[in-house]
Amino acid sequence: MNNFTDVYKKARVVIRNQTFSTEWQDFLQTKCQIKDFLGRHGFNESYERTPEHIRDKIKAAVKPGVTTSGDVIYDAATNSKSPSKHLERERAATLKMFKHVYHAQKTGGQDVWVYSPPVSDSTWVFDEIVGNESTIKARLAREDEIFSVSEKEWMCSALMLSKKISEDTKYKLAGNSVDATTKDMVRKWFLDEDSTDATLKKAITKLHAGFKKIAICCNSNSLVFTDYPDWRTTREKYFGAAFRGGEGGGFPVIYLEGAFTRLTGNSGKEWLCVETIIHEMSHHEVSTIDHRYDHQGLKPNKATFPYKKAIANADSWGYFALDLAGYLSKADSDNAWK
């Protein structure tokens, strides 16, 4: 599997085509409304407590010193009428996935979901739950989730500010009366020495269209934050990621890594969390590219970082939005604009 959307789609297929143990099948259908929870375009907020119900049932069935959560999930996936070990593993992986899904926030019509799998997993859950029975049960029992409670809260607060900044940016770029301050900011972050007034106008049009999409993405009612397992061993080096143009599942997925979550609780660095989210959403919604990062210098110049690269550069979009909104200090601006 290549991304979270692959996992989501696989879980949806399993739920619709396979049968768990008698007790669990009834529970998933009646108590959890599991098929409705896994909507065509993301988790259904009407059944936001479904993952909580699953966690509670697993926890209640565990007998300390006798059985683990791995035993409970393994038994729940066992169906004598479907003896295939491969299908049992798929069912077990599906329940394991649900166990680590959290409804992190509801604000107005928006629901934010966090998928927080065990940090000791090395790949996506359907690829991780393999091996003999003892190995599978041990992996199903892993509880070392990659995101803490405070990190989930931090994601949500940074998203709320990202939403505000994206909406403000969209508004300032709209219409034929873009003010001088906004034009100066566009020139600063995107135009090189050879750029003309026509280039400025073209940039404003592109940025306005892009931030309209980013604002919608920030307001998505099925947005998912998770991490990318390929980076588990080196995740402290990365802030985040997103697939250019999205993953084809009908809902946005943003991957947040160790460098982002290390900032938890440091309000002075909240701007960097917001920049990360806008940066990644520009990949997702506008198909921006990582031509340059802030430490490499984002000041446009015709020799090495011309307008055509700057206008397509994700970090440039993020820093521009924060600078325009007044969230970027002079020192932070100078460090990146060089």
mmCIF file of C-alpha atoms in Angstrom:
data_model
loop_
_atom_site.group_PDB
_atom_site.id
_atom_site.type_symbol
_atom_site.label_atom_id
_atom_site.label_comp_id
_atom_site.label_asym_id
_atom_site.label_seq_id
_atom_site.Cartn_x
_atom_site.Cartn_y
_atom_site.Cartn_z
ATOM 1 C CA MET A 1 0.000 0.000 0.000
ATOM 2 C CA ASN A 2 1.178 3.504 -0.794
ATOM 3 C CA ASN A 3 -0.897 5.872 1.342
ATOM 4 C CA PHE A 4 -3.663 6.235 3.913
ATOM 5 C CA THR A 5 -6.363 6.322 1.249
ATOM 6 C CA ASP A 6 -5.307 2.831 0.123
ATOM 7 C CA VAL A 7 -5.792 1.653 3.721
ATOM 8 C CA TYR A 8 -9.179 3.361 3.970
ATOM 9 C CA LYS A 9 -10.425 1.852 0.717
ATOM 10 C CA LYS A 10 -9.223 -1.614 1.721
ATOM 11 C CA ALA A 11 -10.999 -1.385 5.085
ATOM 12 C CA ARG A 12 -14.162 -0.333 3.291
ATOM 13 C CA VAL A 13 -13.980 -3.380 1.008
ATOM 14 C CA VAL A 14 -13.390 -5.713 3.954
ATOM 15 C CA ILE A 15 -16.342 -4.330 5.912
ATOM 16 C CA ARG A 16 -18.664 -4.714 2.938
ATOM 17 C CA ASN A 17 -17.570 -8.147 1.796
ATOM 18 C CA GLN A 18 -16.363 -10.120 4.799
ATOM 19 C CA THR A 19 -17.891 -11.418 8.027
ATOM 20 C CA PHE A 20 -16.341 -11.207 11.491
ATOM 21 C CA SER A 21 -17.125 -13.503 14.423
ATOM 22 C CA THR A 22 -20.855 -13.657 15.167
ATOM 23 C CA GLU A 23 -20.649 -11.382 18.207
ATOM 24 C CA TRP A 24 -18.464 -8.804 16.508
ATOM 25 C CA GLN A 25 -20.374 -8.834 13.239
ATOM 26 C CA ASP A 26 -23.574 -7.930 15.071
ATOM 27 C CA PHE A 27 -21.768 -5.286 17.126
ATOM 28 C CA LEU A 28 -20.172 -3.657 14.079
ATOM 29 C CA GLN A 29 -23.448 -3.571 12.171
ATOM 30 C CA THR A 30 -25.830 -2.452 14.937
ATOM 31 C CA LYS A 31 -23.837 -0.522 17.528
ATOM 32 C CA CYS A 32 -21.194 0.927 15.222
ATOM 33 C CA GLN A 33 -23.084 1.299 11.929
ATOM 34 C CA ILE A 34 -19.707 0.494 10.462
ATOM 35 C CA LYS A 35 -20.673 0.532 6.785
ATOM 36 C CA ASP A 36 -22.145 4.004 7.139
ATOM 37 C CA PHE A 37 -19.149 5.197 9.151
ATOM 38 C CA LEU A 38 -16.859 4.437 6.215
ATOM 39 C CA GLY A 39 -18.390 6.783 3.678
ATOM 40 C CA ARG A 40 -17.454 7.044 0.022
ATOM 41 C CA HIS A 41 -15.664 10.322 0.664
ATOM 42 C CA GLY A 42 -14.247 9.810 4.128
ATOM 43 C CA PHE A 43 -15.329 9.088 7.682
ATOM 44 C CA ASN A 44 -18.986 9.944 8.359
ATOM 45 C CA GLU A 45 -19.278 12.419 11.232
ATOM 46 C CA SER A 46 -22.757 11.126 12.066
ATOM 47 C CA TYR A 47 -21.024 8.048 13.511
ATOM 48 C CA GLU A 48 -18.096 9.830 15.127
ATOM 49 C CA ARG A 49 -18.131 7.532 18.181
ATOM 50 C CA THR A 50 -17.661 4.360 16.148
ATOM 51 C CA PRO A 51 -13.882 4.077 16.789
ATOM 52 C CA GLU A 52 -14.492 4.808 20.477
ATOM 53 C CA HIS A 53 -17.074 2.010 20.655
ATOM 54 C CA ILE A 54 -14.559 -0.395 19.105
ATOM 55 C CA ARG A 55 -11.788 0.630 21.521
ATOM 56 C CA ASP A 56 -14.143 0.231 24.480
ATOM 57 C CA LYS A 57 -15.250 -3.252 23.401
ATOM 58 C CA ILE A 58 -11.662 -4.406 22.893
ATOM 59 C CA LYS A 59 -10.607 -2.995 26.258
ATOM 60 C CA ALA A 60 -13.544 -4.616 28.067
ATOM 61 C CA ALA A 61 -12.661 -8.033 26.609
ATOM 62 C CA VAL A 62 -9.005 -7.950 27.672
ATOM 63 C CA LYS A 63 -8.193 -10.051 30.759
ATOM 64 C CA PRO A 64 -4.947 -8.759 32.283
ATOM 65 C CA GLY A 65 -2.363 -11.496 32.510
ATOM 66 C CA VAL A 66 -4.521 -13.806 30.397
ATOM 67 C CA THR A 67 -5.422 -12.128 27.118
ATOM 68 C CA THR A 68 -4.193 -9.028 25.291
ATOM 69 C CA SER A 69 -5.905 -6.694 22.850
ATOM 70 C CA GLY A 70 -4.155 -8.734 20.144
ATOM 71 C CA ASP A 71 -5.949 -11.866 21.289
ATOM 72 C CA VAL A 72 -9.280 -10.032 21.318
ATOM 73 C CA ILE A 73 -8.862 -8.599 17.814
ATOM 74 C CA TYR A 74 -7.601 -11.916 16.434
ATOM 75 C CA ASP A 75 -10.601 -13.786 17.838
ATOM 76 C CA ALA A 76 -12.999 -11.094 16.580
ATOM 77 C CA ALA A 77 -11.623 -11.616 13.052
ATOM 78 C CA THR A 78 -12.089 -15.400 13.206
ATOM 79 C CA ASN A 79 -15.036 -16.853 11.336
ATOM 80 C CA SER A 80 -15.385 -20.639 11.001
ATOM 81 C CA LYS A 81 -17.346 -20.196 7.782
ATOM 82 C CA SER A 82 -14.476 -18.166 6.318
ATOM 83 C CA PRO A 83 -11.394 -20.150 7.364
ATOM 84 C CA SER A 84 -8.950 -18.408 5.029
ATOM 85 C CA LYS A 85 -5.999 -17.141 7.073
ATOM 86 C CA HIS A 86 -5.464 -14.366 4.547
ATOM 87 C CA LEU A 87 -9.016 -13.064 5.024
ATOM 88 C CA GLU A 88 -8.704 -13.364 8.810
ATOM 89 C CA ARG A 89 -5.600 -11.195 8.673
ATOM 90 C CA GLU A 90 -7.474 -8.617 6.609
ATOM 91 C CA ARG A 91 -10.304 -8.513 9.113
ATOM 92 C CA ALA A 92 -7.888 -8.232 12.021
ATOM 93 C CA ALA A 93 -6.004 -5.417 10.289
ATOM 94 C CA THR A 94 -9.289 -3.602 9.673
ATOM 95 C CA LEU A 95 -10.236 -3.695 13.368
ATOM 96 C CA LYS A 96 -6.691 -2.631 14.273
ATOM 97 C CA MET A 97 -7.041 0.358 11.963
ATOM 98 C CA PHE A 98 -10.327 1.414 13.580
ATOM 99 C CA LYS A 99 -8.749 1.138 17.027
ATOM 100 C CA HIS A 100 -6.319 3.922 16.149
ATOM 101 C CA VAL A 101 -8.762 6.361 14.496
ATOM 102 C CA TYR A 102 -9.766 9.412 16.548
ATOM 103 C CA HIS A 103 -12.392 12.074 16.046
ATOM 104 C CA ALA A 104 -10.097 14.872 17.141
ATOM 105 C CA GLN A 105 -12.273 17.945 16.714
ATOM 106 C CA LYS A 106 -15.651 19.194 15.579
ATOM 107 C CA THR A 107 -15.993 22.890 14.783
ATOM 108 C CA GLY A 108 -19.182 23.912 13.082
ATOM 109 C CA GLY A 109 -19.583 21.578 10.130
ATOM 110 C CA GLN A 110 -15.972 20.425 10.157
ATOM 111 C CA ASP A 111 -14.687 17.145 11.557
ATOM 112 C CA VAL A 112 -10.983 16.482 11.977
ATOM 113 C CA TRP A 113 -9.802 12.881 12.163
ATOM 114 C CA VAL A 114 -6.421 11.587 13.304
ATOM 115 C CA TYR A 115 -5.110 8.135 12.463
ATOM 116 C CA SER A 116 -2.457 7.363 15.070
ATOM 117 C CA PRO A 117 -1.021 3.871 14.498
ATOM 118 C CA PRO A 118 1.694 2.289 16.649
ATOM 119 C CA VAL A 119 5.082 3.881 16.184
ATOM 120 C CA SER A 120 6.628 0.388 16.240
ATOM 121 C CA ASP A 121 4.766 -0.510 13.028
ATOM 122 C CA SER A 122 7.060 -0.228 10.043
ATOM 123 C CA THR A 123 4.443 -0.069 7.300
ATOM 124 C CA TRP A 124 0.706 0.289 6.642
ATOM 125 C CA VAL A 125 -1.521 -1.895 8.813
ATOM 126 C CA PHE A 126 -2.617 -4.336 6.087
ATOM 127 C CA ASP A 127 1.030 -4.981 5.257
ATOM 128 C CA GLU A 128 2.049 -5.071 8.925
ATOM 129 C CA ILE A 129 -0.406 -7.740 10.117
ATOM 130 C CA VAL A 130 1.341 -10.774 8.636
ATOM 131 C CA GLY A 131 3.213 -13.817 9.928
ATOM 132 C CA ASN A 132 2.226 -16.705 12.154
ATOM 133 C CA GLU A 133 -0.483 -16.475 14.819
ATOM 134 C CA SER A 134 1.805 -15.396 17.649
ATOM 135 C CA THR A 135 3.462 -12.709 15.510
ATOM 136 C CA ILE A 136 0.113 -11.370 14.344
ATOM 137 C CA LYS A 137 -1.290 -11.246 17.873
ATOM 138 C CA ALA A 138 1.810 -9.439 19.132
ATOM 139 C CA ARG A 139 1.507 -6.821 16.402
ATOM 140 C CA LEU A 140 -2.220 -6.409 16.989
ATOM 141 C CA ALA A 141 -1.479 -5.770 20.675
ATOM 142 C CA ARG A 142 0.845 -2.825 20.063
ATOM 143 C CA GLU A 143 -0.354 0.284 21.895
ATOM 144 C CA ASP A 144 2.499 2.773 21.368
ATOM 145 C CA GLU A 145 0.569 5.286 19.262
ATOM 146 C CA ILE A 146 2.617 7.739 17.269
ATOM 147 C CA PHE A 147 0.662 10.867 18.326
ATOM 148 C CA SER A 148 -0.035 11.917 21.911
ATOM 149 C CA VAL A 149 -3.264 13.545 23.077
ATOM 150 C CA SER A 150 -1.572 16.955 23.215
ATOM 151 C CA GLU A 151 -0.179 16.515 19.701
ATOM 152 C CA LYS A 152 -3.673 15.804 18.360
ATOM 153 C CA GLU A 153 -4.899 18.985 20.059
ATOM 154 C CA TRP A 154 -1.986 20.917 18.579
ATOM 155 C CA MET A 155 -2.856 19.742 15.066
ATOM 156 C CA CYS A 156 -6.415 20.986 15.506
ATOM 157 C CA SER A 157 -5.412 24.413 16.838
ATOM 158 C CA ALA A 158 -2.880 24.858 14.025
ATOM 159 C CA LEU A 159 -5.537 23.840 11.503
ATOM 160 C CA MET A 160 -7.969 26.439 12.850
ATOM 161 C CA LEU A 161 -5.351 29.161 12.411
ATOM 162 C CA SER A 162 -4.479 27.811 8.939
ATOM 163 C CA LYS A 163 -8.135 28.101 8.033
ATOM 164 C CA LYS A 164 -8.289 31.731 9.186
ATOM 165 C CA ILE A 165 -5.089 32.703 7.366
ATOM 166 C CA SER A 166 -6.146 30.958 4.140
ATOM 167 C CA GLU A 167 -9.535 32.686 4.178
ATOM 168 C CA ASP A 168 -7.881 36.073 4.817
ATOM 169 C CA THR A 169 -5.361 35.477 2.038
ATOM 170 C CA LYS A 170 -8.098 34.505 -0.399
ATOM 171 C CA TYR A 171 -10.038 37.658 0.482
ATOM 172 C CA LYS A 172 -7.030 39.975 0.052
ATOM 173 C CA LEU A 173 -6.243 38.497 -3.372
ATOM 174 C CA ALA A 174 -9.803 38.782 -4.681
ATOM 175 C CA GLY A 175 -11.190 41.184 -7.269
ATOM 176 C CA ASN A 176 -9.662 44.057 -9.176
ATOM 177 C CA SER A 177 -8.839 46.188 -6.136
ATOM 178 C CA VAL A 178 -5.971 44.265 -4.570
ATOM 179 C CA ASP A 179 -4.230 46.731 -2.267
ATOM 180 C CA ALA A 180 -0.613 47.852 -2.445
ATOM 181 C CA THR A 181 0.464 45.860 0.609
ATOM 182 C CA THR A 182 -0.801 42.618 -0.879
ATOM 183 C CA LYS A 183 0.857 43.367 -4.228
ATOM 184 C CA ASP A 184 4.137 44.053 -2.444
ATOM 185 C CA MET A 185 3.895 40.717 -0.678
ATOM 186 C CA VAL A 186 3.298 38.931 -3.985
ATOM 187 C CA ARG A 187 6.337 40.681 -5.464
ATOM 188 C CA LYS A 188 8.441 39.797 -2.412
ATOM 189 C CA TRP A 189 7.781 36.061 -2.405
ATOM 190 C CA PHE A 190 7.218 35.264 -6.086
ATOM 191 C CA LEU A 191 8.491 37.874 -8.604
ATOM 192 C CA ASP A 192 12.060 38.008 -9.894
ATOM 193 C CA GLU A 193 13.935 40.912 -11.490
ATOM 194 C CA ASP A 194 12.450 40.325 -14.935
ATOM 195 C CA SER A 195 8.836 40.153 -13.771
ATOM 196 C CA THR A 196 6.431 42.729 -15.155
ATOM 197 C CA ASP A 197 3.048 44.121 -14.128
ATOM 198 C CA ALA A 198 1.519 41.405 -16.278
ATOM 199 C CA THR A 199 3.449 38.808 -14.276
ATOM 200 C CA LEU A 200 2.158 40.334 -11.052
ATOM 201 C CA LYS A 201 -1.420 40.140 -12.291
ATOM 202 C CA LYS A 202 -0.924 36.543 -13.385
ATOM 203 C CA ALA A 203 0.553 35.640 -9.996
ATOM 204 C CA ILE A 204 -2.339 37.222 -8.104
ATOM 205 C CA THR A 205 -4.853 35.322 -10.216
ATOM 206 C CA LYS A 206 -3.051 32.008 -9.640
ATOM 207 C CA LEU A 207 -2.641 32.601 -5.919
ATOM 208 C CA HIS A 208 -6.268 33.624 -5.473
ATOM 209 C CA ALA A 209 -7.500 30.491 -7.248
ATOM 210 C CA GLY A 210 -5.107 28.352 -5.215
ATOM 211 C CA PHE A 211 -6.000 29.800 -1.829
ATOM 212 C CA LYS A 212 -9.682 29.347 -2.607
ATOM 213 C CA LYS A 213 -8.928 25.626 -2.882
ATOM 214 C CA ILE A 214 -6.701 25.609 0.206
ATOM 215 C CA ALA A 215 -9.389 27.374 2.245
ATOM 216 C CA ILE A 216 -11.913 24.739 1.179
ATOM 217 C CA CYS A 217 -9.438 22.008 2.106
ATOM 218 C CA CYS A 218 -8.921 23.582 5.550
ATOM 219 C CA ASN A 219 -12.700 23.482 5.978
ATOM 220 C CA SER A 220 -13.125 19.907 4.758
ATOM 221 C CA ASN A 221 -15.544 17.893 6.885
ATOM 222 C CA SER A 222 -13.462 14.738 6.544
ATOM 223 C CA LEU A 223 -9.838 15.865 6.787
ATOM 224 C CA VAL A 224 -7.392 13.251 8.083
ATOM 225 C CA PHE A 225 -4.055 13.846 9.794
ATOM 226 C CA THR A 226 -1.680 10.886 10.054
ATOM 227 C CA ASP A 227 1.984 10.066 9.510
ATOM 228 C CA TYR A 228 3.826 8.335 6.680
ATOM 229 C CA PRO A 229 5.290 4.962 7.807
ATOM 230 C CA ASP A 230 8.180 4.998 5.331
ATOM 231 C CA TRP A 231 9.636 7.833 7.415
ATOM 232 C CA ARG A 232 9.277 6.203 10.839
ATOM 233 C CA THR A 233 13.022 5.800 11.394
ATOM 234 C CA THR A 234 13.831 9.355 10.260
ATOM 235 C CA ARG A 235 10.550 11.182 10.959
ATOM 236 C CA GLU A 236 12.217 13.685 13.309
ATOM 237 C CA LYS A 237 13.794 15.275 10.224
ATOM 238 C CA TYR A 238 10.473 16.050 8.515
ATOM 239 C CA PHE A 239 7.592 18.415 9.202
ATOM 240 C CA GLY A 240 4.985 16.916 6.889
ATOM 241 C CA ALA A 241 3.948 15.684 3.487
ATOM 242 C CA ALA A 242 1.008 15.400 1.103
ATOM 243 C CA PHE A 243 0.449 13.791 -2.282
ATOM 244 C CA ARG A 244 0.424 16.278 -5.141
ATOM 245 C CA GLY A 245 -3.126 16.646 -6.359
ATOM 246 C CA GLY A 246 -4.515 14.425 -3.586
ATOM 247 C CA GLU A 247 -4.868 10.671 -3.254
ATOM 248 C CA GLY A 248 -8.091 10.125 -5.173
ATOM 249 C CA GLY A 249 -10.216 9.189 -2.190
ATOM 250 C CA GLY A 250 -12.382 12.293 -2.110
ATOM 251 C CA PHE A 251 -10.966 13.589 1.187
ATOM 252 C CA PRO A 252 -7.731 15.384 2.109
ATOM 253 C CA VAL A 253 -4.930 13.557 3.925
ATOM 254 C CA ILE A 254 -2.049 15.466 5.494
ATOM 255 C CA TYR A 255 0.955 13.606 6.914
ATOM 256 C CA LEU A 256 2.532 15.268 9.963
ATOM 257 C CA GLU A 257 5.899 14.104 11.198
ATOM 258 C CA GLY A 258 8.214 14.461 14.172
ATOM 259 C CA ALA A 259 9.545 17.934 13.447
ATOM 260 C CA PHE A 260 5.944 19.197 13.515
ATOM 261 C CA THR A 261 4.879 17.400 16.675
ATOM 262 C CA ARG A 262 8.067 18.386 18.542
ATOM 263 C CA LEU A 263 6.704 21.941 18.470
ATOM 264 C CA THR A 264 3.724 20.999 20.642
ATOM 265 C CA GLY A 265 3.133 23.478 23.435
ATOM 266 C CA ASN A 266 5.551 26.065 22.061
ATOM 267 C CA SER A 267 3.185 28.881 21.117
ATOM 268 C CA GLY A 268 6.023 30.901 19.667
ATOM 269 C CA LYS A 269 6.399 28.270 16.964
ATOM 270 C CA GLU A 270 2.722 27.955 16.101
ATOM 271 C CA TRP A 271 3.361 29.932 12.930
ATOM 272 C CA LEU A 272 5.677 27.159 11.728
ATOM 273 C CA CYS A 273 2.977 24.526 12.297
ATOM 274 C CA VAL A 274 0.556 26.637 10.285
ATOM 275 C CA GLU A 275 3.126 27.112 7.536
ATOM 276 C CA THR A 276 3.557 23.351 7.388
ATOM 277 C CA ILE A 277 -0.187 22.750 6.983
ATOM 278 C CA ILE A 278 -0.583 25.407 4.275
ATOM 279 C CA HIS A 279 2.562 24.127 2.556
ATOM 280 C CA GLU A 280 1.195 20.572 2.472
ATOM 281 C CA MET A 281 -2.275 21.674 1.423
ATOM 282 C CA SER A 282 -0.758 23.567 -1.499
ATOM 283 C CA HIS A 283 0.720 20.229 -2.625
ATOM 284 C CA HIS A 284 -2.632 18.546 -2.164
ATOM 285 C CA GLU A 285 -4.824 21.188 -3.797
ATOM 286 C CA VAL A 286 -2.588 23.100 -6.222
ATOM 287 C CA SER A 287 0.065 20.463 -7.048
ATOM 288 C CA THR A 288 2.920 22.684 -5.900
ATOM 289 C CA ILE A 289 6.476 21.336 -5.927
ATOM 290 C CA ASP A 290 9.333 21.463 -3.402
ATOM 291 C CA HIS A 291 11.816 23.426 -5.488
ATOM 292 C CA ARG A 292 13.250 25.021 -2.355
ATOM 293 C CA TYR A 293 12.775 25.011 1.406
ATOM 294 C CA ASP A 294 13.109 27.960 3.769
ATOM 295 C CA HIS A 295 16.656 27.072 4.884
ATOM 296 C CA GLN A 296 17.770 27.202 1.243
ATOM 297 C CA GLY A 297 16.405 30.724 0.762
ATOM 298 C CA LEU A 298 13.090 31.687 -0.805
ATOM 299 C CA LYS A 299 13.967 35.072 -2.288
ATOM 300 C CA PRO A 300 13.118 34.918 -6.011
ATOM 301 C CA ASN A 301 15.910 35.647 -8.462
ATOM 302 C CA LYS A 302 16.077 35.110 -12.211
ATOM 303 C CA ALA A 303 19.313 33.104 -12.063
ATOM 304 C CA THR A 304 18.457 30.224 -9.697
ATOM 305 C CA PHE A 305 14.921 30.745 -8.378
ATOM 306 C CA PRO A 306 12.887 32.554 -11.036
ATOM 307 C CA TYR A 307 9.192 33.391 -10.928
ATOM 308 C CA LYS A 308 8.174 30.140 -12.652
ATOM 309 C CA LYS A 309 9.740 28.120 -9.836
ATOM 310 C CA ALA A 310 8.714 30.410 -6.993
ATOM 311 C CA ILE A 311 5.035 30.457 -8.000
ATOM 312 C CA ALA A 312 5.031 26.641 -7.976
ATOM 313 C CA ASN A 313 6.994 26.273 -4.723
ATOM 314 C CA ALA A 314 5.083 25.029 -1.666
ATOM 315 C CA ASP A 315 7.211 26.792 0.966
ATOM 316 C CA SER A 316 6.794 30.080 -0.905
ATOM 317 C CA TRP A 317 3.005 29.709 -0.659
ATOM 318 C CA GLY A 318 3.191 29.013 3.052
ATOM 319 C CA TYR A 319 5.522 31.887 3.903
ATOM 320 C CA PHE A 320 3.605 34.303 1.691
ATOM 321 C CA ALA A 321 0.327 33.561 3.481
ATOM 322 C CA LEU A 322 1.847 33.948 6.949
ATOM 323 C CA ASP A 323 3.661 37.148 5.995
ATOM 324 C CA LEU A 324 0.539 38.663 4.443
ATOM 325 C CA ALA A 325 -1.460 37.800 7.580
ATOM 326 C CA GLY A 326 1.138 39.414 9.852
ATOM 327 C CA TYR A 327 2.198 36.182 11.587
ATOM 328 C CA LEU A 328 5.781 36.240 10.357
ATOM 329 C CA SER A 329 8.309 38.180 12.420
ATOM 330 C CA LYS A 330 10.995 40.216 10.683
ATOM 331 C CA ALA A 331 13.642 37.760 11.900
ATOM 332 C CA ASP A 332 11.735 34.756 10.551
ATOM 333 C CA SER A 333 11.102 36.554 7.287
ATOM 334 C CA ASP A 334 14.754 37.508 6.920
ATOM 335 C CA ASN A 335 15.869 33.937 7.625
ATOM 336 C CA ALA A 336 13.724 32.591 4.799
ATOM 337 C CA TRP A 337 13.869 35.500 2.337
ATOM 338 C CA LYS A 338 17.514 35.286 1.336
#
